[in-house]
């Protein structure tokens, strides 16, 4: 597929928009359907598209396997870390009201909390999907 | 209508023996079910199903097929026993639905436990319009955290299975082909 | 009466049909990848069951209009949506583990058919004893 010019140019044009769309889905998840899960999957799909068209090595130069593996772990740390931060601020685990900049409006903290937690989900799901894709695609097959 | 289409796809999945076509049909099946979720007001779920089921999952299946080959041989034993078991289970389940409340009635008990609270109070407590997001990330934050951990654990599992295997093969001199 | 039952329960029955198709693929087919596809069909049918429970006729998606839910706007139940959202992502994670296992089995045995694997197992064991 690497010689097909339409596919190559098409993938090149589409990929940035897919990545943009993933970020939109994540940050707009409060108001419209979407959130960390969908954004992570779409982001991984963008890189999977590039890898299918341009070859795995090219994508792995941009996004090395150790990086996506780190992402998978980092996301869980972000999620759990938000909980620890709210505990340090004197609230219950994962009680986002603690994050409000203005204590008279505790519900504002929910915005930050949800956005951070969803960011953790995004990073983990992206890391996991990309790792799994790398492992399947990078394996030397012995298909008949 | 969509449901009938889904049923037809499911039946085709059963009959076709070329795994390549099966995987493609599974993608179609996912997309159809995403459409169905939209019709049933679950836009978030439909979005996820379309991205996961029709996108990533198809790519992963194709990756696995490239490694494994795509021919399925004819099952050696007769299908009568599985068919019997399936019909029995199906009949039991249909019998179970007889007691279930009708589809889409607002008075169904499932809508009156905690859902009312989520719909009526969440804007005051959380302040964001998408109730699914606020329940997912705030009311049920523990669930979602555990779920993120499960996804991470799955990645670790795949890494153990595939990375470790490659290293072991190299250690044995890269033989074992075929 | 019967027609009424058919109309209100049609969803559940199709879901059960799909579930049984998945179940049948799972127990009657020997190929491991086909089994994973069957498992996916089964899983999706369960998702559909949950979502149909959450649907209210004439309802709208649970995204609040103008901030606060008016009394005259009916929203579908958001709780099943949340549960299924996480279930889908966990589902793809478990599917990928299953596929990885299938790939490893293919590499170890050279086949994905359950019968052949059982045969190889039975044939190899005496040889393994002789060699070890």
PDB file of N, CA and C in Angstrom, chain C residues 50-106:
ATOM      1  N   UNK C  50     -28.710  -3.847  27.899  1.00  0.00           N
ATOM      2  CA  UNK C  50     -28.644  -2.775  28.901  1.00  0.00           C
ATOM      3  C   UNK C  50     -29.173  -1.465  28.339  1.00  0.00           C
ATOM      4  N   UNK C  51     -28.756  -1.160  27.092  1.00  0.00           N
ATOM      5  CA  UNK C  51     -29.182   0.117  26.529  1.00  0.00           C
ATOM      6  C   UNK C  51     -30.685   0.125  26.309  1.00  0.00           C
ATOM      7  N   UNK C  52     -31.257  -1.045  25.907  1.00  0.00           N
ATOM      8  CA  UNK C  52     -32.712  -1.039  25.727  1.00  0.00           C
ATOM      9  C   UNK C  52     -33.418  -0.864  27.054  1.00  0.00           C
ATOM     10  N   UNK C  53     -32.808  -1.312  28.145  1.00  0.00           N
ATOM     11  CA  UNK C  53     -33.433  -1.063  29.446  1.00  0.00           C
ATOM     12  C   UNK C  53     -33.448   0.422  29.764  1.00  0.00           C
ATOM     13  N   UNK C  54     -32.413   1.132  29.319  1.00  0.00           N
ATOM     14  CA  UNK C  54     -32.315   2.550  29.677  1.00  0.00           C
ATOM     15  C   UNK C  54     -33.186   3.446  28.828  1.00  0.00           C
ATOM     16  N   UNK C  55     -33.682   2.937  27.702  1.00  0.00           N
ATOM     17  CA  UNK C  55     -34.442   3.781  26.785  1.00  0.00           C
ATOM     18  C   UNK C  55     -35.830   4.088  27.321  1.00  0.00           C
ATOM     19  N   UNK C  56     -36.239   5.330  27.190  1.00  0.00           N
ATOM     20  CA  UNK C  56     -37.622   5.698  27.480  1.00  0.00           C
ATOM     21  C   UNK C  56     -38.225   6.213  26.185  1.00  0.00           C
ATOM     22  N   UNK C  57     -39.396   5.742  25.846  1.00  0.00           N
ATOM     23  CA  UNK C  57     -40.032   6.189  24.605  1.00  0.00           C
ATOM     24  C   UNK C  57     -40.209   7.703  24.651  1.00  0.00           C
ATOM     25  N   UNK C  58     -39.923   8.368  23.553  1.00  0.00           N
ATOM     26  CA  UNK C  58     -40.002   9.823  23.452  1.00  0.00           C
ATOM     27  C   UNK C  58     -38.901  10.511  24.254  1.00  0.00           C
ATOM     28  N   UNK C  59     -37.982   9.765  24.802  1.00  0.00           N
ATOM     29  CA  UNK C  59     -36.914  10.384  25.573  1.00  0.00           C
ATOM     30  C   UNK C  59     -35.857  10.979  24.662  1.00  0.00           C
ATOM     31  N   UNK C  60     -35.004  11.818  25.248  1.00  0.00           N
ATOM     32  CA  UNK C  60     -33.873  12.370  24.502  1.00  0.00           C
ATOM     33  C   UNK C  60     -32.590  11.910  25.173  1.00  0.00           C
ATOM     34  N   UNK C  61     -31.453  12.029  24.486  1.00  0.00           N
ATOM     35  CA  UNK C  61     -30.190  11.665  25.123  1.00  0.00           C
ATOM     36  C   UNK C  61     -29.973  12.470  26.401  1.00  0.00           C
ATOM     37  N   UNK C  62     -29.330  11.864  27.390  1.00  0.00           N
ATOM     38  CA  UNK C  62     -29.207  12.533  28.693  1.00  0.00           C
ATOM     39  C   UNK C  62     -28.164  13.648  28.698  1.00  0.00           C
ATOM     40  N   UNK C  63     -28.355  14.626  27.825  1.00  0.00           N
ATOM     41  CA  UNK C  63     -27.515  15.826  27.876  1.00  0.00           C
ATOM     42  C   UNK C  63     -28.469  16.977  28.160  1.00  0.00           C
ATOM     43  N   UNK C  64     -28.295  17.590  29.330  1.00  0.00           N
ATOM     44  CA  UNK C  64     -29.323  18.483  29.829  1.00  0.00           C
ATOM     45  C   UNK C  64     -29.483  19.697  28.926  1.00  0.00           C
ATOM     46  N   UNK C  65     -30.746  20.020  28.624  1.00  0.00           N
ATOM     47  CA  UNK C  65     -31.044  21.194  27.807  1.00  0.00           C
ATOM     48  C   UNK C  65     -31.057  22.417  28.713  1.00  0.00           C
ATOM     49  N   UNK C  66     -30.387  23.467  28.301  1.00  0.00           N
ATOM     50  CA  UNK C  66     -30.351  24.711  29.079  1.00  0.00           C
ATOM     51  C   UNK C  66     -29.923  24.472  30.517  1.00  0.00           C
ATOM     52  N   UNK C  67     -28.997  23.610  30.685  1.00  0.00           N
ATOM     53  CA  UNK C  67     -28.444  23.448  32.020  1.00  0.00           C
ATOM     54  C   UNK C  67     -29.274  22.600  32.938  1.00  0.00           C
ATOM     55  N   UNK C  68     -30.508  22.926  33.133  1.00  0.00           N
ATOM     56  CA  UNK C  68     -31.269  22.186  34.121  1.00  0.00           C
ATOM     57  C   UNK C  68     -32.375  21.400  33.451  1.00  0.00           C
ATOM     58  N   UNK C  69     -32.621  20.201  33.923  1.00  0.00           N
ATOM     59  CA  UNK C  69     -33.633  19.359  33.324  1.00  0.00           C
ATOM     60  C   UNK C  69     -35.033  19.909  33.578  1.00  0.00           C
ATOM     61  N   UNK C  70     -35.712  20.316  32.511  1.00  0.00           N
ATOM     62  CA  UNK C  70     -37.086  20.774  32.669  1.00  0.00           C
ATOM     63  C   UNK C  70     -37.977  19.582  32.944  1.00  0.00           C
ATOM     64  N   UNK C  71     -39.095  19.888  33.523  1.00  0.00           N
ATOM     65  CA  UNK C  71     -39.999  18.793  33.848  1.00  0.00           C
ATOM     66  C   UNK C  71     -40.592  18.170  32.590  1.00  0.00           C
ATOM     67  N   UNK C  72     -40.696  18.967  31.515  1.00  0.00           N
ATOM     68  CA  UNK C  72     -41.371  18.437  30.332  1.00  0.00           C
ATOM     69  C   UNK C  72     -40.410  17.773  29.349  1.00  0.00           C
ATOM     70  N   UNK C  73     -39.113  17.747  29.678  1.00  0.00           N
ATOM     71  CA  UNK C  73     -38.187  17.022  28.821  1.00  0.00           C
ATOM     72  C   UNK C  73     -37.909  15.675  29.462  1.00  0.00           C
ATOM     73  N   UNK C  74     -38.103  14.617  28.691  1.00  0.00           N
ATOM     74  CA  UNK C  74     -37.849  13.276  29.230  1.00  0.00           C
ATOM     75  C   UNK C  74     -36.465  12.837  28.766  1.00  0.00           C
ATOM     76  N   UNK C  75     -35.625  12.484  29.721  1.00  0.00           N
ATOM     77  CA  UNK C  75     -34.301  11.993  29.360  1.00  0.00           C
ATOM     78  C   UNK C  75     -34.256  10.484  29.547  1.00  0.00           C
ATOM     79  N   UNK C  76     -33.514   9.830  28.671  1.00  0.00           N
ATOM     80  CA  UNK C  76     -33.304   8.404  28.897  1.00  0.00           C
ATOM     81  C   UNK C  76     -32.380   8.220  30.092  1.00  0.00           C
ATOM     82  N   UNK C  77     -32.403   7.007  30.618  1.00  0.00           N
ATOM     83  CA  UNK C  77     -31.655   6.732  31.837  1.00  0.00           C
ATOM     84  C   UNK C  77     -30.151   6.730  31.552  1.00  0.00           C
ATOM     85  N   UNK C  78     -29.374   7.593  32.211  1.00  0.00           N
ATOM     86  CA  UNK C  78     -27.945   7.657  31.884  1.00  0.00           C
ATOM     87  C   UNK C  78     -27.123   6.535  32.500  1.00  0.00           C
ATOM     88  N   UNK C  79     -27.648   5.876  33.509  1.00  0.00           N
ATOM     89  CA  UNK C  79     -26.823   4.914  34.246  1.00  0.00           C
ATOM     90  C   UNK C  79     -26.371   3.736  33.386  1.00  0.00           C
ATOM     91  N   UNK C  80     -27.273   3.075  32.639  1.00  0.00           N
ATOM     92  CA  UNK C  80     -26.791   1.984  31.772  1.00  0.00           C
ATOM     93  C   UNK C  80     -25.752   2.473  30.772  1.00  0.00           C
ATOM     94  N   UNK C  81     -25.893   3.693  30.296  1.00  0.00           N
ATOM     95  CA  UNK C  81     -24.929   4.209  29.323  1.00  0.00           C
ATOM     96  C   UNK C  81     -23.536   4.231  29.910  1.00  0.00           C
ATOM     97  N   UNK C  82     -23.455   4.704  31.169  1.00  0.00           N
ATOM     98  CA  UNK C  82     -22.152   4.783  31.812  1.00  0.00           C
ATOM     99  C   UNK C  82     -21.541   3.397  31.964  1.00  0.00           C
ATOM    100  N   UNK C  83     -22.395   2.457  32.439  1.00  0.00           N
ATOM    101  CA  UNK C  83     -21.872   1.105  32.661  1.00  0.00           C
ATOM    102  C   UNK C  83     -21.367   0.503  31.365  1.00  0.00           C
ATOM    103  N   UNK C  84     -22.115   0.703  30.284  1.00  0.00           N
ATOM    104  CA  UNK C  84     -21.753   0.071  29.019  1.00  0.00           C
ATOM    105  C   UNK C  84     -20.549   0.762  28.399  1.00  0.00           C
ATOM    106  N   UNK C  85     -20.445   2.072  28.626  1.00  0.00           N
ATOM    107  CA  UNK C  85     -19.285   2.801  28.111  1.00  0.00           C
ATOM    108  C   UNK C  85     -17.994   2.166  28.619  1.00  0.00           C
ATOM    109  N   UNK C  86     -17.946   1.937  29.926  1.00  0.00           N
ATOM    110  CA  UNK C  86     -16.729   1.325  30.464  1.00  0.00           C
ATOM    111  C   UNK C  86     -16.629  -0.127  30.012  1.00  0.00           C
ATOM    112  N   UNK C  87     -17.777  -0.810  29.892  1.00  0.00           N
ATOM    113  CA  UNK C  87     -17.726  -2.224  29.500  1.00  0.00           C
ATOM    114  C   UNK C  87     -17.164  -2.387  28.100  1.00  0.00           C
ATOM    115  N   UNK C  88     -17.472  -1.451  27.192  1.00  0.00           N
ATOM    116  CA  UNK C  88     -16.961  -1.576  25.825  1.00  0.00           C
ATOM    117  C   UNK C  88     -15.439  -1.505  25.832  1.00  0.00           C
ATOM    118  N   UNK C  89     -14.906  -0.550  26.602  1.00  0.00           N
ATOM    119  CA  UNK C  89     -13.451  -0.387  26.586  1.00  0.00           C
ATOM    120  C   UNK C  89     -12.774  -1.590  27.245  1.00  0.00           C
ATOM    121  N   UNK C  90     -13.373  -2.084  28.335  1.00  0.00           N
ATOM    122  CA  UNK C  90     -12.824  -3.296  28.932  1.00  0.00           C
ATOM    123  C   UNK C  90     -12.932  -4.459  27.959  1.00  0.00           C
ATOM    124  N   UNK C  91     -14.046  -4.480  27.193  1.00  0.00           N
ATOM    125  CA  UNK C  91     -14.227  -5.550  26.218  1.00  0.00           C
ATOM    126  C   UNK C  91     -13.123  -5.581  25.185  1.00  0.00           C
ATOM    127  N   UNK C  92     -12.748  -4.422  24.653  1.00  0.00           N
ATOM    128  CA  UNK C  92     -11.687  -4.422  23.646  1.00  0.00           C
ATOM    129  C   UNK C  92     -10.356  -4.819  24.294  1.00  0.00           C
ATOM    130  N   UNK C  93     -10.173  -4.445  25.557  1.00  0.00           N
ATOM    131  CA  UNK C  93      -8.925  -4.827  26.235  1.00  0.00           C
ATOM    132  C   UNK C  93      -8.845  -6.346  26.385  1.00  0.00           C
ATOM    133  N   UNK C  94      -9.958  -6.962  26.814  1.00  0.00           N
ATOM    134  CA  UNK C  94      -9.918  -8.417  26.968  1.00  0.00           C
ATOM    135  C   UNK C  94      -9.805  -9.103  25.615  1.00  0.00           C
ATOM    136  N   UNK C  95     -10.464  -8.513  24.588  1.00  0.00           N
ATOM    137  CA  UNK C  95     -10.342  -9.095  23.249  1.00  0.00           C
ATOM    138  C   UNK C  95      -8.889  -9.102  22.799  1.00  0.00           C
ATOM    139  N   UNK C  96      -8.177  -8.001  23.095  1.00  0.00           N
ATOM    140  CA  UNK C  96      -6.787  -7.957  22.646  1.00  0.00           C
ATOM    141  C   UNK C  96      -5.954  -8.998  23.385  1.00  0.00           C
ATOM    142  N   UNK C  97      -6.254  -9.226  24.661  1.00  0.00           N
ATOM    143  CA  UNK C  97      -5.532 -10.286  25.374  1.00  0.00           C
ATOM    144  C   UNK C  97      -5.840 -11.647  24.746  1.00  0.00           C
ATOM    145  N   UNK C  98      -7.118 -11.851  24.402  1.00  0.00           N
ATOM    146  CA  UNK C  98      -7.485 -13.110  23.767  1.00  0.00           C
ATOM    147  C   UNK C  98      -6.774 -13.319  22.449  1.00  0.00           C
ATOM    148  N   UNK C  99      -6.698 -12.253  21.649  1.00  0.00           N
ATOM    149  CA  UNK C  99      -6.018 -12.370  20.359  1.00  0.00           C
ATOM    150  C   UNK C  99      -4.531 -12.648  20.562  1.00  0.00           C
ATOM    151  N   UNK C 100      -3.953 -12.004  21.573  1.00  0.00           N
ATOM    152  CA  UNK C 100      -2.530 -12.255  21.831  1.00  0.00           C
ATOM    153  C   UNK C 100      -2.306 -13.716  22.189  1.00  0.00           C
ATOM    154  N   UNK C 101      -3.227 -14.255  23.006  1.00  0.00           N
ATOM    155  CA  UNK C 101      -3.126 -15.671  23.353  1.00  0.00           C
ATOM    156  C   UNK C 101      -3.238 -16.534  22.111  1.00  0.00           C
ATOM    157  N   UNK C 102      -4.179 -16.172  21.218  1.00  0.00           N
ATOM    158  CA  UNK C 102      -4.357 -16.955  19.998  1.00  0.00           C
ATOM    159  C   UNK C 102      -3.084 -16.929  19.158  1.00  0.00           C
ATOM    160  N   UNK C 103      -2.465 -15.757  19.063  1.00  0.00           N
ATOM    161  CA  UNK C 103      -1.231 -15.646  18.273  1.00  0.00           C
ATOM    162  C   UNK C 103      -0.146 -16.535  18.860  1.00  0.00           C
ATOM    163  N   UNK C 104      -0.039 -16.547  20.176  1.00  0.00           N
ATOM    164  CA  UNK C 104       0.977 -17.376  20.821  1.00  0.00           C
ATOM    165  C   UNK C 104       0.675 -18.859  20.604  1.00  0.00           C
ATOM    166  N   UNK C 105      -0.596 -19.230  20.683  1.00  0.00           N
ATOM    167  CA  UNK C 105      -0.949 -20.638  20.473  1.00  0.00           C
ATOM    168  C   UNK C 105      -0.609 -21.041  19.061  1.00  0.00           C
ATOM    169  N   UNK C 106      -0.918 -20.145  18.099  1.00  0.00           N
ATOM    170  CA  UNK C 106      -0.595 -20.438  16.706  1.00  0.00           C
ATOM    171  C   UNK C 106       0.916 -20.655  16.560  1.00  0.00           C
TER     172      UNK C 106
END
